[in-house]
Every structure is written in C-alpha cells, then in structure tokens.
mmCIF file of C-alpha atoms in Angstrom:
data_model
loop_
_atom_site.group_PDB
_atom_site.id
_atom_site.type_symbol
_atom_site.label_atom_id
_atom_site.label_comp_id
_atom_site.label_asym_id
_atom_site.label_seq_id
_atom_site.Cartn_x
_atom_site.Cartn_y
_atom_site.Cartn_z
ATOM 1 C CA MET A 179 1.387 14.492 -40.037
ATOM 2 C CA SER A 180 5.091 15.515 -39.448
ATOM 3 C CA LEU A 181 7.379 13.859 -36.978
ATOM 4 C CA GLU A 182 7.259 16.830 -34.623
ATOM 5 C CA GLU A 183 3.419 16.799 -34.701
ATOM 6 C CA LEU A 184 3.428 13.032 -33.884
ATOM 7 C CA ARG A 185 5.869 13.797 -30.999
ATOM 8 C CA GLU A 186 3.522 16.590 -29.639
ATOM 9 C CA LEU A 187 0.499 14.294 -29.995
ATOM 10 C CA ALA A 188 2.270 11.534 -28.013
ATOM 11 C CA GLN A 189 3.368 13.812 -25.415
ATOM 12 C CA GLY A 190 -0.153 15.318 -25.102
ATOM 13 C CA LEU A 191 -1.713 11.744 -24.689
ATOM 14 C CA ALA A 192 0.952 10.808 -22.116
ATOM 15 C CA ALA A 193 0.220 13.953 -20.108
ATOM 16 C CA GLU A 194 -3.541 13.140 -20.186
ATOM 17 C CA GLU A 195 -2.838 9.586 -19.015
ATOM 18 C CA GLU A 196 -0.654 10.715 -16.248
ATOM 19 C CA ALA A 197 -3.203 13.368 -15.059
ATOM 20 C CA ARG A 198 -5.917 10.669 -14.936
ATOM 21 C CA ALA A 199 -3.580 8.183 -13.033
ATOM 22 C CA ARG A 200 -2.839 10.903 -10.480
ATOM 23 C CA ALA A 201 -6.589 11.867 -10.088
ATOM 24 C CA ASP A 202 -8.015 8.388 -10.124
ATOM 25 C CA ARG A 203 -6.290 5.809 -7.836
ATOM 26 C CA GLY A 204 -8.675 2.941 -8.949
ATOM 27 C CA TRP A 205 -7.970 3.523 -12.549
ATOM 28 C CA PHE A 206 -4.236 3.617 -11.889
ATOM 29 C CA ILE A 207 -4.326 0.312 -10.029
ATOM 30 C CA LYS A 208 -6.642 -1.414 -12.568
ATOM 31 C CA ASN A 209 -4.557 -0.302 -15.565
ATOM 32 C CA TYR A 210 -1.069 -0.455 -14.315
ATOM 33 C CA CYS A 211 -0.678 -2.584 -11.186
ATOM 34 C CA CYS A 212 -0.386 -6.285 -10.847
ATOM 35 C CA GLY A 213 0.717 -9.160 -8.694
ATOM 36 C CA TYR A 214 2.948 -12.193 -8.966
ATOM 37 C CA SER A 215 2.011 -15.770 -7.719
ATOM 38 C CA GLU A 216 4.052 -16.847 -4.734
ATOM 39 C CA ALA A 217 3.847 -20.401 -6.026
ATOM 40 C CA THR A 218 4.547 -20.027 -9.626
ATOM 41 C CA GLY A 219 5.855 -16.424 -10.088
ATOM 42 C CA GLU A 220 3.225 -15.857 -12.805
ATOM 43 C CA ARG A 221 1.906 -12.300 -13.264
ATOM 44 C CA PHE A 222 -1.774 -11.574 -12.524
ATOM 45 C CA GLU A 223 -3.671 -8.386 -12.945
ATOM 46 C CA ALA A 224 -4.830 -6.220 -10.130
ATOM 47 C CA LYS A 225 -8.426 -7.616 -10.179
ATOM 48 C CA GLU A 226 -11.264 -5.939 -8.392
ATOM 49 C CA TRP A 227 -11.516 -8.439 -5.652
ATOM 50 C CA PRO A 228 -14.107 -7.625 -2.932
ATOM 51 C CA GLY A 229 -11.603 -7.666 -0.122
ATOM 52 C CA GLN A 230 -9.158 -5.444 -2.098
ATOM 53 C CA ILE A 231 -11.976 -2.870 -2.860
ATOM 54 C CA ALA A 232 -13.013 -2.833 0.750
ATOM 55 C CA LEU A 233 -9.630 -1.774 2.001
ATOM 56 C CA ARG A 234 -9.140 0.735 -0.802
ATOM 57 C CA GLU A 235 -12.542 2.440 -0.316
ATOM 58 C CA ALA A 236 -12.119 2.670 3.375
ATOM 59 C CA HIS A 237 -8.697 4.442 2.825
ATOM 60 C CA GLU A 238 -10.351 6.889 0.447
ATOM 61 C CA ARG A 239 -12.894 7.751 3.013
ATOM 62 C CA ALA A 240 -10.710 7.949 6.096
ATOM 63 C CA GLN A 241 -7.166 8.819 7.018
ATOM 64 C CA ARG A 242 -6.831 6.010 9.376
ATOM 65 C CA VAL A 243 -7.997 2.528 8.442
ATOM 66 C CA ILE A 244 -7.806 -0.775 10.502
ATOM 67 C CA GLY A 245 -8.722 -4.073 9.035
ATOM 68 C CA VAL A 246 -9.183 -7.706 10.026
ATOM 69 C CA LYS A 247 -8.733 -10.247 7.353
ATOM 70 C CA ALA A 248 -8.732 -14.022 6.806
ATOM 71 C CA ALA A 249 -5.475 -15.592 5.927
ATOM 72 C CA GLY A 250 -4.798 -15.327 2.246
ATOM 73 C CA VAL A 251 -6.658 -12.004 1.546
ATOM 74 C CA GLY A 252 -4.169 -10.029 -0.522
ATOM 75 C CA TRP A 253 -4.002 -6.728 1.406
ATOM 76 C CA ASP A 254 -0.255 -6.684 1.161
ATOM 77 C CA TRP A 255 -0.749 -6.411 -2.559
ATOM 78 C CA GLU A 256 -3.317 -3.680 -2.145
ATOM 79 C CA ALA A 257 -0.939 -1.828 0.176
ATOM 80 C CA SER A 258 1.755 -1.931 -2.540
ATOM 81 C CA TRP A 259 -0.534 -0.633 -5.084
ATOM 82 C CA ILE A 260 -1.598 2.317 -2.832
ATOM 83 C CA ALA A 261 2.153 2.911 -2.139
ATOM 84 C CA LEU A 262 2.913 3.075 -5.812
ATOM 85 C CA HIS A 263 0.162 5.684 -6.352
ATOM 86 C CA VAL A 264 1.480 7.677 -3.421
ATOM 87 C CA ALA A 265 5.037 7.562 -5.002
ATOM 88 C CA LEU A 266 3.522 8.854 -8.296
ATOM 89 C CA MET A 267 2.319 12.061 -6.612
ATOM 90 C CA GLY A 268 5.985 13.185 -6.023
ATOM 91 C CA GLY A 269 7.739 14.240 -2.688
ATOM 92 C CA ARG A 270 5.705 11.850 -0.593
ATOM 93 C CA GLU A 271 7.026 8.916 1.528
ATOM 94 C CA VAL A 272 5.487 5.634 2.592
ATOM 95 C CA ASP A 273 6.752 3.632 5.530
ATOM 96 C CA TYR A 274 5.896 -0.097 5.720
ATOM 97 C CA PHE A 275 6.202 -1.938 9.054
ATOM 98 C CA CYS A 276 5.857 -5.679 9.891
ATOM 99 C CA GLN A 277 7.289 -7.848 12.612
ATOM 100 C CA ARG A 278 9.964 -9.653 10.689
ATOM 101 C CA ALA A 279 12.730 -7.625 8.636
ATOM 102 C CA GLU A 280 12.970 -10.288 5.926
ATOM 103 C CA ASN A 281 9.182 -10.057 5.318
ATOM 104 C CA ALA A 282 9.467 -6.219 5.047
ATOM 105 C CA GLU A 283 12.253 -6.525 2.546
ATOM 106 C CA LEU A 284 10.461 -9.115 0.596
ATOM 107 C CA TRP A 285 7.450 -6.812 0.325
ATOM 108 C CA LEU A 286 9.653 -4.091 -1.037
ATOM 109 C CA ALA A 287 11.446 -6.318 -3.535
ATOM 110 C CA GLN A 288 8.680 -8.537 -4.912
ATOM 111 C CA TYR A 289 5.568 -6.278 -4.363
ATOM 112 C CA VAL A 290 6.823 -2.614 -4.950
ATOM 113 C CA ARG A 291 10.114 -2.678 -6.826
ATOM 114 C CA ARG A 292 9.247 -5.324 -9.358
ATOM 115 C CA GLN A 293 6.015 -3.336 -10.285
ATOM 116 C CA ALA A 294 7.676 0.062 -10.316
ATOM 117 C CA ILE A 295 10.145 -1.270 -12.953
ATOM 118 C CA GLU A 296 7.328 -2.746 -15.015
ATOM 119 C CA ILE A 297 5.076 0.245 -14.795
ATOM 120 C CA GLY A 298 8.098 2.578 -15.790
ATOM 121 C CA GLU A 299 8.606 0.496 -18.870
ATOM 122 C CA ARG A 300 5.041 0.833 -19.945
ATOM 123 C CA ALA A 301 4.426 4.426 -18.864
ATOM 124 C CA LEU A 302 7.296 6.975 -19.440
ATOM 125 C CA TRP A 303 5.689 9.426 -16.966
ATOM 126 C CA PHE A 304 6.007 6.985 -14.070
ATOM 127 C CA PRO A 305 9.029 8.220 -11.863
ATOM 128 C CA ARG A 306 12.146 6.263 -12.304
ATOM 129 C CA VAL A 307 13.978 4.729 -9.362
ATOM 130 C CA ARG A 308 16.875 6.905 -8.171
ATOM 131 C CA LYS A 309 18.104 4.809 -5.351
ATOM 132 C CA ASP A 310 17.577 1.149 -4.809
ATOM 133 C CA ARG A 311 18.444 -0.464 -1.419
ATOM 134 C CA ALA A 312 17.266 -3.481 0.550
ATOM 135 C CA ASN A 313 15.160 -1.362 2.852
ATOM 136 C CA ALA A 314 14.359 1.753 0.647
ATOM 137 C CA LEU A 315 13.266 2.630 -2.842
ATOM 138 C CA GLU A 316 13.761 6.285 -3.726
ATOM 139 C CA PHE A 317 12.267 7.817 -6.871
ATOM 140 C CA GLU A 318 13.588 10.707 -8.983
ATOM 141 C CA ASN A 319 10.446 12.832 -8.113
ATOM 142 C CA GLY A 320 11.471 12.800 -4.423
ATOM 143 C CA SER A 321 9.049 10.061 -3.301
ATOM 144 C CA ALA A 322 10.220 7.074 -1.310
ATOM 145 C CA VAL A 323 8.959 3.787 -0.014
ATOM 146 C CA ARG A 324 10.829 2.439 2.987
ATOM 147 C CA VAL A 325 10.364 -0.757 5.028
ATOM 148 C CA TYR A 326 11.209 -1.491 8.702
ATOM 149 C CA PRO A 327 10.772 -4.241 11.182
ATOM 150 C CA GLY A 328 8.170 -3.475 13.952
ATOM 151 C CA ASP A 329 10.371 -1.079 15.911
ATOM 152 C CA PRO A 330 8.584 1.998 17.183
ATOM 153 C CA ASP A 331 11.837 3.934 17.289
ATOM 154 C CA ALA A 332 12.508 3.457 13.592
ATOM 155 C CA ILE A 333 10.119 6.250 12.664
ATOM 156 C CA ARG A 334 11.376 8.721 15.219
ATOM 157 C CA MET A 335 13.018 11.106 12.746
ATOM 158 C CA ARG A 336 10.535 10.632 9.872
ATOM 159 C CA HIS A 337 7.386 12.320 8.711
ATOM 160 C CA PRO A 338 5.894 9.890 6.161
ATOM 161 C CA HIS A 339 2.731 10.658 4.210
ATOM 162 C CA LEU A 340 1.418 7.137 4.676
ATOM 163 C CA VAL A 341 2.283 4.306 7.254
ATOM 164 C CA ILE A 342 1.390 0.794 6.485
ATOM 165 C CA LEU A 343 1.187 -1.673 9.406
ATOM 166 C CA SER A 344 1.171 -5.197 8.063
ATOM 167 C CA GLU A 345 0.096 -8.050 10.289
ATOM 168 C CA TRP A 346 -0.152 -5.615 12.913
ATOM 169 C CA ALA A 347 -1.381 -7.949 15.729
ATOM 170 C CA PHE A 348 2.080 -9.739 15.373
ATOM 171 C CA ILE A 349 4.167 -6.565 15.996
ATOM 172 C CA GLU A 350 5.217 -7.136 19.610
ATOM 173 C CA GLU A 351 5.681 -3.587 20.780
ATOM 174 C CA ARG A 352 3.089 -0.894 20.909
ATOM 175 C CA ILE A 353 3.775 1.138 17.682
ATOM 176 C CA LEU A 354 0.687 3.398 17.175
ATOM 177 C CA PRO A 355 1.761 6.319 19.595
ATOM 178 C CA SER A 356 5.108 6.640 17.742
ATOM 179 C CA VAL A 357 3.399 6.517 14.299
ATOM 180 C CA LEU A 358 0.728 9.059 15.205
ATOM 181 C CA GLY A 359 3.335 11.472 16.699
ATOM 182 C CA ARG A 360 5.311 11.655 13.512
ATOM 183 C CA ILE A 361 2.642 11.684 10.790
ATOM 184 C CA GLY A 362 0.659 14.671 12.279
ATOM 185 C CA GLU A 363 -2.923 15.428 11.527
ATOM 186 C CA LYS A 364 -2.657 15.065 7.761
ATOM 187 C CA GLY A 365 -0.746 11.711 7.612
ATOM 188 C CA ASN A 366 -2.494 8.398 6.749
ATOM 189 C CA VAL A 367 -2.340 4.989 8.451
ATOM 190 C CA ILE A 368 -3.417 1.597 7.025
ATOM 191 C CA GLY A 369 -3.265 -1.216 9.482
ATOM 192 C CA PHE A 370 -4.297 -4.739 8.826
ATOM 193 C CA SER A 371 -3.879 -8.133 10.201
ATOM 194 C CA THR A 372 -5.205 -11.723 10.707
ATOM 195 C CA GLY A 373 -6.546 -12.174 14.179
ATOM 196 C CA ARG A 374 -4.400 -13.125 17.117
ATOM 197 C CA GLY A 375 -6.717 -12.922 20.173
ATOM 198 C CA MET A 376 -7.307 -10.088 22.579
ATOM 199 C CA GLY A 377 -5.269 -7.768 24.549
ATOM 200 C CA ASP A 378 -2.736 -6.452 22.005
ATOM 201 C CA GLU A 379 -2.600 -3.057 20.459
ATOM 202 C CA PHE A 380 -4.223 -4.162 17.198
ATOM 203 C CA SER A 381 -7.425 -5.645 18.927
ATOM 204 C CA GLU A 382 -7.611 -2.505 21.208
ATOM 205 C CA VAL A 383 -7.750 -0.137 18.236
ATOM 206 C CA TYR A 384 -9.941 -2.473 16.197
ATOM 207 C CA LEU A 385 -12.538 -2.732 19.035
ATOM 208 C CA ASP A 386 -12.450 0.978 19.549
ATOM 209 C CA ALA A 387 -13.305 1.399 15.794
ATOM 210 C CA ARG A 388 -15.908 -1.243 15.894
ATOM 211 C CA ASP A 389 -17.726 -0.561 19.076
ATOM 212 C CA GLU A 390 -16.957 3.160 19.805
ATOM 213 C CA GLY A 391 -16.856 4.420 16.289
ATOM 214 C CA GLY A 392 -13.234 5.207 16.536
ATOM 215 C CA LYS A 393 -13.750 7.587 19.526
ATOM 216 C CA GLN A 394 -10.195 7.221 20.960
ATOM 217 C CA TRP A 395 -8.036 6.315 17.948
ATOM 218 C CA ARG A 396 -10.140 7.775 15.023
ATOM 219 C CA PHE A 397 -9.823 4.548 12.800
ATOM 220 C CA GLU A 398 -12.379 3.398 10.351
ATOM 221 C CA ARG A 399 -12.679 -0.477 10.382
ATOM 222 C CA VAL A 400 -12.986 -2.906 7.464
ATOM 223 C CA PHE A 401 -13.336 -6.586 7.434
ATOM 224 C CA ALA A 402 -12.549 -9.253 4.881
ATOM 225 C CA GLY A 403 -13.496 -12.903 5.405
ATOM 226 C CA TRP A 404 -12.433 -16.059 3.610
ATOM 227 C CA LYS A 405 -14.905 -15.450 0.756
ATOM 228 C CA ASP A 406 -12.890 -12.366 -0.233
ATOM 229 C CA CYS A 407 -9.748 -14.484 -0.735
ATOM 230 C CA LEU A 408 -9.068 -15.100 -4.420
ATOM 231 C CA ASN A 409 -7.575 -18.546 -3.774
ATOM 232 C CA TYR A 410 -10.660 -19.676 -1.852
ATOM 233 C CA ARG A 411 -12.983 -18.221 -4.440
ATOM 234 C CA GLU A 412 -11.298 -19.990 -7.320
ATOM 235 C CA ARG A 413 -10.271 -23.169 -5.566
ATOM 236 C CA PRO A 414 -12.812 -23.717 -2.594
#
C-alpha cells in the first residue's frame, strides 16, 4: 500500500470516528472524556455511573432538565462532557452559571479546557482552541464555552444553545426568566443542585416538575441520591 493510500485510509477512518462522535453523545463521552481527582489530580475515565447516566438520559429526552443530587454526585463532570460534545458540533455556545465566579472559572479550566486539550491530542478531528481566556474558551469551529457568576443580566445579549445552572439553589437572584428569554424555544437548560430548603427559584421549578409534570416551566426532573455518588460507592 502506498503512502498516499495509507493517508486516505487514515482520513477515512478519522471521518468515520468523527461522524460517530457527533451522532452518539454517549459513545463520545465513554471513549474520549474523563475526569481528574480533586484530591490527587489523577485522571479517571468517564465511567457509566448511575447518577451520570440519569442526567444524560434526561437531557436526551427533554430540552429542560432539573435535578436534585446528593453532595459528591459528579454532575459538574457530566455537564463538562455534554458541553464538549456541544462544542464538537460547531457554531454552538454553552453558558455555565454558578454563584461564585471562582468556581465558574475553575470548572472551565479544570473540567473543560483540560479535557479539550487532551481530546485534541488524541483526535485530530476535535476542534482546536482558538481563544483561551479565564471566562471563555472559543474553538476554531465557531463554538464556545463561557462561564459566569450567577448574574441574570450576564446573558442579556447572548443566545446560547445550552445553559448550565450549577448549584442552582445557591444562585441568589432569580435567573430562569432571563435564561429562557434568551435561548428561545430551541435552547436547552440543564439545572442541578444539592438541596437548600424551600422557597427559592430552584425548589419552585423542581416542585413544578415533580408535582405538576412541568406544567409551568416545562422541566423534566431527575434525582441522584448518595448511592449514585462514586466516592460513596467505592468507600462507603
């Protein structure tokens, strides 16, 4: 086989792999995504934990998902894997909100940026980073992942494909009306949090999903208890 034929074969295999990654989010996550231990920095594979699967499957069924989780359930990791898959599609944007700016920037740096670099080294078809800032990662295919503190006004001029609300119950201001006003009918929302009592926006939307079938806010709910936490499962 000539060098040119080998090159064409490699390009064909890469194209098939990229097509499968685009079409099958679960396959992309299982084969390319990972996490890193906060305690040791060690890399771990994106295992099929029950809590992770529950959030992912809910997002595949519904445009708007709200979840209550036990402390330690790795939904921020799952959110990073979903964000990377959205970025792969090209020309799409993900906005990530949480209450503290330093936590938002940490998620971008340690959860998204680090994986994007590693995936790009393994798969030449994954988009390269074009601009790299503390609060934004922009890819050469026009996609972007941006992070914000929990300020409803921050999204005013934006039209993201996906909004992630991390530890939503701890975002002090009501943020959902601003989010829904910008994403339109085709936009997606994934909101999750550990519990913080009653009376806040998060509990209002969750109870609507649980008790009224999402009649007002059109969210599908998901729950992950302590048994769905990897640390508890391995070190009870």
